Tab-separated table of C-alpha atoms and ligand atoms in Angstrom:
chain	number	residue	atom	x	y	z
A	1	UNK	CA	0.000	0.000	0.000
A	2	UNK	CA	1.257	3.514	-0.947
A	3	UNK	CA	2.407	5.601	1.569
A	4	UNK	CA	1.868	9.679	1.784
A	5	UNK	CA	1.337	12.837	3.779
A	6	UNK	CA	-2.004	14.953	4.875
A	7	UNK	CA	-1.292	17.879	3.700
A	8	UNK	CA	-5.113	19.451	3.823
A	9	UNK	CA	-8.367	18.690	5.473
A	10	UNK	CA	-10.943	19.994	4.185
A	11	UNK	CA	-15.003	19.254	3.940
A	12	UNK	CA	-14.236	15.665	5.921
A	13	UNK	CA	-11.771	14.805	2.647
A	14	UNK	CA	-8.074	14.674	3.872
A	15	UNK	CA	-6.049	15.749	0.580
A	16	UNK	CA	-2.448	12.881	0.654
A	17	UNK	CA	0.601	14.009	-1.333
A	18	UNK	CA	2.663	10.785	-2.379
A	19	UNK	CA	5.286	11.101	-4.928
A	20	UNK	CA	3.701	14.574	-6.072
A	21	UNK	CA	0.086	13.359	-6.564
A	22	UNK	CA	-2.268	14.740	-4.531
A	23	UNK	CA	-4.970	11.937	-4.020
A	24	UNK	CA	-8.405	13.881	-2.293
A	25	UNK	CA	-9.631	10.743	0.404
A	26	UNK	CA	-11.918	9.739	2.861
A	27	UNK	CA	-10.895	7.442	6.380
A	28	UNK	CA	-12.158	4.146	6.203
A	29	UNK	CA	-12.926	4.172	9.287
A	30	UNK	CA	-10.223	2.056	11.104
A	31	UNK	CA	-8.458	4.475	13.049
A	32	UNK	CA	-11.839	5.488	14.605
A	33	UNK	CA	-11.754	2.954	16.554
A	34	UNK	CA	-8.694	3.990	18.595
A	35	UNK	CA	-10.158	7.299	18.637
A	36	UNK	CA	-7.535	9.226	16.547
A	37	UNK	CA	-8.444	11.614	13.943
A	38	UNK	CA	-6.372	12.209	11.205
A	39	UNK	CA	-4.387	15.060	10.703
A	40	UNK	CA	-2.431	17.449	9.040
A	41	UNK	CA	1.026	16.582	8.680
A	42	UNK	CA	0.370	13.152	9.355
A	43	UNK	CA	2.112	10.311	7.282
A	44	UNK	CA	-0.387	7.832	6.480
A	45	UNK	CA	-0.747	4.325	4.375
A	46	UNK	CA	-3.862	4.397	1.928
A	47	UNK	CA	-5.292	2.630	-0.969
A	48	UNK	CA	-5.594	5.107	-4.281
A	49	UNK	CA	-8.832	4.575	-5.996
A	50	UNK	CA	-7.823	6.067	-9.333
A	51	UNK	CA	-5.399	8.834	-9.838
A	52	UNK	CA	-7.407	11.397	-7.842
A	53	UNK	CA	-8.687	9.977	-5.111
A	54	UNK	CA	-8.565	6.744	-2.720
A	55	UNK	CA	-8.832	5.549	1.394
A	56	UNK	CA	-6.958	6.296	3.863
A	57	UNK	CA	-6.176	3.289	6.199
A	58	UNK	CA	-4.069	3.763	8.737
A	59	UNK	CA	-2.141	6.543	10.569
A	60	UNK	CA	1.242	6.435	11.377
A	61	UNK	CA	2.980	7.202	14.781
A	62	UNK	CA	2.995	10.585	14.732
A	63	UNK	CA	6.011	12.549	16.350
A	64	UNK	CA	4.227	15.486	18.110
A	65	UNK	CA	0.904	17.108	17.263
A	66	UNK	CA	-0.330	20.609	18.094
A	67	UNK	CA	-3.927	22.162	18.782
A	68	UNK	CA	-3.610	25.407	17.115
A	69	UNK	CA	-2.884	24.900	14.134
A	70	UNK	CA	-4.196	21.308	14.484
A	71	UNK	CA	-1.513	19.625	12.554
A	72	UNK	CA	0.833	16.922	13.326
A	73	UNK	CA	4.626	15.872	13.057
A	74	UNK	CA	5.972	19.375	13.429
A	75	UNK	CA	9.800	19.192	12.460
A	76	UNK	CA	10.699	23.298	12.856
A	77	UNK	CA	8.849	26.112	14.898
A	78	UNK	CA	9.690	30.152	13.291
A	79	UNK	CA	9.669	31.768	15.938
A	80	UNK	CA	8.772	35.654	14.269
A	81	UNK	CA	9.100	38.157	17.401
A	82	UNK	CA	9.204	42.089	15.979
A	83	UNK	CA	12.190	44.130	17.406
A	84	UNK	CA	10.313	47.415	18.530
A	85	UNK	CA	6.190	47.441	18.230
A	86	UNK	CA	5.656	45.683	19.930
A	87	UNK	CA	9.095	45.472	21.922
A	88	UNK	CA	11.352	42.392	22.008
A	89	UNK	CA	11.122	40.201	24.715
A	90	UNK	CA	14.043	37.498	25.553
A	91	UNK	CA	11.984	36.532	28.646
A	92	UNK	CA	8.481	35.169	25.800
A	93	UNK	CA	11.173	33.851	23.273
A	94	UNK	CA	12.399	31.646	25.902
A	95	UNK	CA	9.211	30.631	26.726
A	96	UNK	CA	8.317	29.544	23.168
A	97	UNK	CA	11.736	28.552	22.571
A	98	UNK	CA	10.989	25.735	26.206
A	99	UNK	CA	7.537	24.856	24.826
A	100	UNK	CA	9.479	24.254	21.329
A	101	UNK	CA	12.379	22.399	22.516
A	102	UNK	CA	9.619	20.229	25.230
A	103	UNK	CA	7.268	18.645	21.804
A	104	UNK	CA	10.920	18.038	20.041
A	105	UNK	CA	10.474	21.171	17.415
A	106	UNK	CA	13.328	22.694	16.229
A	107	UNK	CA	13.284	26.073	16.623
A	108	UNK	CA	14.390	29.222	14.358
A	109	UNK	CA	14.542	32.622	15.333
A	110	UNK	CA	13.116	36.005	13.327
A	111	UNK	CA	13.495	39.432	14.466
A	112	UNK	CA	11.669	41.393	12.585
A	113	UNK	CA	10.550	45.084	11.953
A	114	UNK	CA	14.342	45.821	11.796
A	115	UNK	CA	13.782	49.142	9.549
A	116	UNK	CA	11.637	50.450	12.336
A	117	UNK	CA	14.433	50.485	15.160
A	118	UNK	CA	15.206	54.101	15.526
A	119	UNK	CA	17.766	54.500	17.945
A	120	UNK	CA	21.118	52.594	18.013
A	121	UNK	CA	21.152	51.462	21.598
A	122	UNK	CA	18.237	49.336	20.897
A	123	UNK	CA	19.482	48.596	17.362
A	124	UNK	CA	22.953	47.215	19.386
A	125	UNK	CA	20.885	45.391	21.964
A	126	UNK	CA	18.874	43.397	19.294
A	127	UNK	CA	21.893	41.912	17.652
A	128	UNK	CA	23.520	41.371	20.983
A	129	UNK	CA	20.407	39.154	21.730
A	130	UNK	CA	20.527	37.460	18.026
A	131	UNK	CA	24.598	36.951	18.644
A	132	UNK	CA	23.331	35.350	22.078
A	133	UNK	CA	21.125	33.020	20.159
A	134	UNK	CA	23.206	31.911	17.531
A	135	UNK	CA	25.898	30.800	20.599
A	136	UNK	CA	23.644	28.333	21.704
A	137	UNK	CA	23.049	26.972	18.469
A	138	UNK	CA	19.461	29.014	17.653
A	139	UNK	CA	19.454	30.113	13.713
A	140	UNK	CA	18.585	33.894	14.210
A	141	UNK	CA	17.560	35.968	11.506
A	142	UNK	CA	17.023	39.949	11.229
A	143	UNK	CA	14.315	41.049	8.715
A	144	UNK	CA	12.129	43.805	7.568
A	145	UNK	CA	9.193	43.217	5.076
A	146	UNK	CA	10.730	46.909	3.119
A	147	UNK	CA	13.081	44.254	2.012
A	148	UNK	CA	11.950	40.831	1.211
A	149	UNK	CA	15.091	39.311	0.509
A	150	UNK	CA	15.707	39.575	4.286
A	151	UNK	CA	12.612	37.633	5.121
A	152	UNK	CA	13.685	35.029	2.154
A	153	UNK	CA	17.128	34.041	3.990
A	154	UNK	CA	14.634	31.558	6.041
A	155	UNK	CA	13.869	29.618	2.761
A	156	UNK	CA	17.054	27.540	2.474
A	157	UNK	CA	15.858	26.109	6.278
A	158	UNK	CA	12.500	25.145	5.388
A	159	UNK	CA	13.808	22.226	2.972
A	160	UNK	CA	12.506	18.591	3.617
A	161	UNK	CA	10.770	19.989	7.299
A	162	UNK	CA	6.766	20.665	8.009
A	163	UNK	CA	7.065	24.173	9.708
A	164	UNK	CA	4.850	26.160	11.958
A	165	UNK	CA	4.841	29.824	12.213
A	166	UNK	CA	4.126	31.348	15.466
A	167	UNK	CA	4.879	34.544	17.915
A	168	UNK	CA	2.578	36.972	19.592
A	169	UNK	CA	-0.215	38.774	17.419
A	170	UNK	CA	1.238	42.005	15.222
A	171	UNK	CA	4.414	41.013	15.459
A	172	UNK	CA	4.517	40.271	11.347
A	173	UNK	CA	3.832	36.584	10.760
A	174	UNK	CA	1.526	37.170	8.404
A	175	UNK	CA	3.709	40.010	6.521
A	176	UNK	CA	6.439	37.535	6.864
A	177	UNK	CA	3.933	34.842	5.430
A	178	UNK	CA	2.899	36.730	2.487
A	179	UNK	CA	6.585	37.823	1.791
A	180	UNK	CA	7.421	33.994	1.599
A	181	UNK	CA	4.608	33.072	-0.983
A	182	UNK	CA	1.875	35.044	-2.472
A	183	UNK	CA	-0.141	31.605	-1.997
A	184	UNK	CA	-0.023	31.994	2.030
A	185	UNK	CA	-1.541	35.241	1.210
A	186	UNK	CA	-4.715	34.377	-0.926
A	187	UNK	CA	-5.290	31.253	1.868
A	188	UNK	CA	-5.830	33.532	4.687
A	189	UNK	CA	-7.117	36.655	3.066
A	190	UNK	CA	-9.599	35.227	-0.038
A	191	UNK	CA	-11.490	32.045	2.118
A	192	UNK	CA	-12.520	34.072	4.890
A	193	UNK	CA	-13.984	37.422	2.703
A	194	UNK	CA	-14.875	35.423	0.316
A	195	UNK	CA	-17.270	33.095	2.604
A	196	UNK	CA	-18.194	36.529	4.783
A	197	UNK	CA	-17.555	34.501	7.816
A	198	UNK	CA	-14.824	36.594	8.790
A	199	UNK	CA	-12.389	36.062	11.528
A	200	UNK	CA	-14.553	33.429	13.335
A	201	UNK	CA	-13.985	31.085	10.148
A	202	UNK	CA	-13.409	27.536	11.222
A	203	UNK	CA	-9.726	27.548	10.405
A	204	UNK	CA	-8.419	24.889	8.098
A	205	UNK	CA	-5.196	24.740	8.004
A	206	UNK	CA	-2.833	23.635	4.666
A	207	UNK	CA	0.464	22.438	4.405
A	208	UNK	CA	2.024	24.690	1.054
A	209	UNK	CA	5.552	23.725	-0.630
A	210	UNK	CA	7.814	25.765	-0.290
A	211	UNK	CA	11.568	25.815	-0.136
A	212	UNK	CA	11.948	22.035	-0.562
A	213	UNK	CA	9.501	21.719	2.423
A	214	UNK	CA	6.046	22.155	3.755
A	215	UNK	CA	5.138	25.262	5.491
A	216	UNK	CA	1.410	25.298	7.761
A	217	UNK	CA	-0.648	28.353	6.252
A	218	UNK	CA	-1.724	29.501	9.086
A	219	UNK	CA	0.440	30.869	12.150
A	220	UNK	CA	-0.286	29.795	15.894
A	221	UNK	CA	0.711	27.998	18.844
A	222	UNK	CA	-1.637	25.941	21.200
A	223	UNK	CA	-0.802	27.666	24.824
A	224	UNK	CA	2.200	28.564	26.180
A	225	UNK	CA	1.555	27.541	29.667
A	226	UNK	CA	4.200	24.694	30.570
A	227	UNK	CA	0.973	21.758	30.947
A	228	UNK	CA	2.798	18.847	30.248
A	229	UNK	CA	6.526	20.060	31.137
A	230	UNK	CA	7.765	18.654	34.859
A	231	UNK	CA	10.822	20.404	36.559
A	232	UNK	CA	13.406	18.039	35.548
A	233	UNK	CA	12.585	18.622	32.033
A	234	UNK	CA	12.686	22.045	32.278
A	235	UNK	CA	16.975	21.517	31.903
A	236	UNK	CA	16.905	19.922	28.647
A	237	UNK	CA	14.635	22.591	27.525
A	238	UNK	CA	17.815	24.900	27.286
A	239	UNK	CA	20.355	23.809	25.264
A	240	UNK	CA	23.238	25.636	26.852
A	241	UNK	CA	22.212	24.608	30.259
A	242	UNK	CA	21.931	20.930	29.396
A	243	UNK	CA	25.426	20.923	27.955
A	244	UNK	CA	26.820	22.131	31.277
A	245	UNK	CA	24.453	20.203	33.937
A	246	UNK	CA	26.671	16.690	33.065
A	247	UNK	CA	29.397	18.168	35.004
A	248	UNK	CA	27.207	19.316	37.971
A	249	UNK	CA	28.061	17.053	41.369
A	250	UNK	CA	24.580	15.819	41.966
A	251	UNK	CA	22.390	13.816	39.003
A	252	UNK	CA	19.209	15.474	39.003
A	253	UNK	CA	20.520	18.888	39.851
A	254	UNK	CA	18.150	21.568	39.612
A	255	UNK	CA	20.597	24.112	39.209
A	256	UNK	CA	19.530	26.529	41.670
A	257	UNK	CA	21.193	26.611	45.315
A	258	UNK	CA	22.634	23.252	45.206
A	259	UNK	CA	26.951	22.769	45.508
A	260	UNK	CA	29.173	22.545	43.106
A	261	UNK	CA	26.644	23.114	40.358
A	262	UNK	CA	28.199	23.562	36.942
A	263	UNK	CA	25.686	25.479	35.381
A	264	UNK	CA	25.933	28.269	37.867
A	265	UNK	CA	29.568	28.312	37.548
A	266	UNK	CA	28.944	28.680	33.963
A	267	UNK	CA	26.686	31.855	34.601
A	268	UNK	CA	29.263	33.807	36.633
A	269	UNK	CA	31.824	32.773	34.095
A	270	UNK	CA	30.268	34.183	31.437
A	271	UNK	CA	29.430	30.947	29.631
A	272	UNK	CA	25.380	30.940	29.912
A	273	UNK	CA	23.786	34.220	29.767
A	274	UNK	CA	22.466	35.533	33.011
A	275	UNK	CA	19.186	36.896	31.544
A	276	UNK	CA	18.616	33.046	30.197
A	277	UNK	CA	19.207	31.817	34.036
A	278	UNK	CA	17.188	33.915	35.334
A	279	UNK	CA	14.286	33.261	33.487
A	280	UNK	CA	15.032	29.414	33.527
A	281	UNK	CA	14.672	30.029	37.665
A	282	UNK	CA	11.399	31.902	37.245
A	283	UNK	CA	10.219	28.840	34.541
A	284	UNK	CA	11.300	26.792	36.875
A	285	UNK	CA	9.365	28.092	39.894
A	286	UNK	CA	6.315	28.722	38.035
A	287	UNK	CA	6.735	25.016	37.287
A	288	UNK	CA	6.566	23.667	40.609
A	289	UNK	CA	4.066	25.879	41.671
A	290	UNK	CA	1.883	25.505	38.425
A	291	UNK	CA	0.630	29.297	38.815
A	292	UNK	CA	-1.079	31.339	36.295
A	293	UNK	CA	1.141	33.502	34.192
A	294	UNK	CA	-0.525	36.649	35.276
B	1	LIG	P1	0.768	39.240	12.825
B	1	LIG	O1	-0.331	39.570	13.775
B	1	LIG	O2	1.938	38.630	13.557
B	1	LIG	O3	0.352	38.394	11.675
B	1	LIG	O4	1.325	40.633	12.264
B	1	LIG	P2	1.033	41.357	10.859
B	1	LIG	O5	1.742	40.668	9.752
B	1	LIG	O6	-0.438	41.545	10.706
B	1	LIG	O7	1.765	42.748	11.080
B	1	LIG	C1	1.355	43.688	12.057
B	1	LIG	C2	1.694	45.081	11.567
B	1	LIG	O8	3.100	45.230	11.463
B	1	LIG	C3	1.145	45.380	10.183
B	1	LIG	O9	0.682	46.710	10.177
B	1	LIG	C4	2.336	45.219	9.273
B	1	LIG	O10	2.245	46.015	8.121
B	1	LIG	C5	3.465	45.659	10.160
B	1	LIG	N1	4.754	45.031	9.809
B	1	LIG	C6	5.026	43.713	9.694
B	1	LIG	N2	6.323	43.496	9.386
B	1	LIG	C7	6.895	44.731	9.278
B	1	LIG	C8	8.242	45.190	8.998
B	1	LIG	O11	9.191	44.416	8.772
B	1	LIG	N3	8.425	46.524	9.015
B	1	LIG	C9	7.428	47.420	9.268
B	1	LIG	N4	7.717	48.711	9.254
B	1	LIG	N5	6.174	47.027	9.545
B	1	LIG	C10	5.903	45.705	9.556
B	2	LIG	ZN1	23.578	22.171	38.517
């Protein structure tokens, strides 16, 4: 039996790309048993019908899956954070980069808005931050939409990866979108005025080629509350910290007040940034007191 990709749901038909056919098909009903519902992203066997269209049978193990955008198998999160309007934040892109690093996503960081940076302190302190970044191994990428050949430097990464946009709302995802591929423009701005249903449209999302790869029309990320992520995971969530925790004296080191810790060492040395520590300690105590962000 041929094996292929969701790539669209749409209508209850889930659209399978396999060896650049796209077959439109319907479940056959197996998987509903286990109660799993196919989706986007997800690499599936199925049985083609004719050239067009056919069944899909059963659903691979997926790798990770999100809510918003429901789609599954995720290989690389871009991460789009603006550098002024609103303001970067390191303390939310470690946040997403924890809840990317936690579901096994690769994550790539943008800084956009670059031509709107109007004083060179802050214009210093933003590639400080993407210098940072790039140290721990983070690809970091400065952009403005006023020239779209700074946006297009991500294309090269998208190749043989399904990747998901996300970052807070008006920070340029969509600009950056559209910028990419005049197709990720008409999917979110024709279906929705088109159908007159407006924002409240039940999103569907696509999977579009692009770069070698598969990129999710639509931008989002389910929560970024740490459900799911316990406080000895919270280490391996940062890269630089991991790396130095296999020389701390006690296994299961926290890295906060306990001796001989390698990871603080590697703070006052200079090694790990101090601004990443400190908001791994606040992570890490909103962790084991599961409080509300706000
Ligand atoms: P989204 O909510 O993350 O999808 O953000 P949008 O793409 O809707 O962008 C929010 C606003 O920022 C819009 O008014 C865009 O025109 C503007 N914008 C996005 N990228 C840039 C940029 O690189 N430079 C400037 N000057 N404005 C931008
Ligand atoms: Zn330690």
């Amino acid at each position: 039996m041929p094996k292929g990709k969701i790539v669209k749901a749409l209508s209850g038909f889930y659209y399978v790309l396999a060896e650049n056919m796209l077959y439109q098909c319907r479940g056959r009903g197996v998987f509903r048993k286990n109660k799993i519902s196919p989706l986007v992203g997800d690499e599936v066997i199925f049985q083609a019908e004719n050239e067009k269209e056919g069944y899909i049978l059963e659903i691979l193990h997926r790798k990770n899956e999100l809510i918003r955008p429901p789609i599954s198998n995720i290989d690389q999160g871009i991460l789009v954070f603006s550098a002024v309007s609103p303001d970067f934040s390191a303390k939310l892109l470690d946040r997403f980069l924890v809840l990317m690093e936690a579901k096994n996503i690769r994550p790539i960081i943008c800084i956009t808005k670059m031509d709107l940076i109007a004083d060179h302190v802050i214009d210093e302190k933003i590639r400080q931050f993407a210098k940072d970044y790039e140290k721990i191994g983070y690809p970091v990428f400065l952009m403005t939409t006023k020239e779209p050949e700074t946006v297009k430097q991500v294309i090269p990464y998208l190749k043989d990866s399904i990747s998901v946009i996300a970052g807070q709302s008006g920070v340029g995802k969509s600009s950056m979108l559209n910028c990419l591929d005049h197709r990720l423009q008409l999917k979110t701005g024709e279906i929705s005025d088109h159908l007159g249903r407006g924002k409240h449209t039940t999103r569907h999302v696509e999977l579009i080629s692009l770069g070698g790869g598969l990129v999710a029309d639509t931008p989002g990320f389910s929560s970024l509350e740490f459900t799911g992520i316990e406080a000895d995971d919270l280490p391996n969530c940062f890269p630089e910290i991991k790396e130095f925790s296999i020389q701390c004296k006690f296994r299961g080191c926290l890295h906060q007040k306990e001796p001989k810790c390698a990871v603080k060492e590697a703070v006052e040395n200079g090694d790990i940034s101090s601004y990443r520590y400190e908001h791994y300690l606040q992570f890490l105590e909103e962790i084991k007191e599961r409080k509300p962000r706000y």
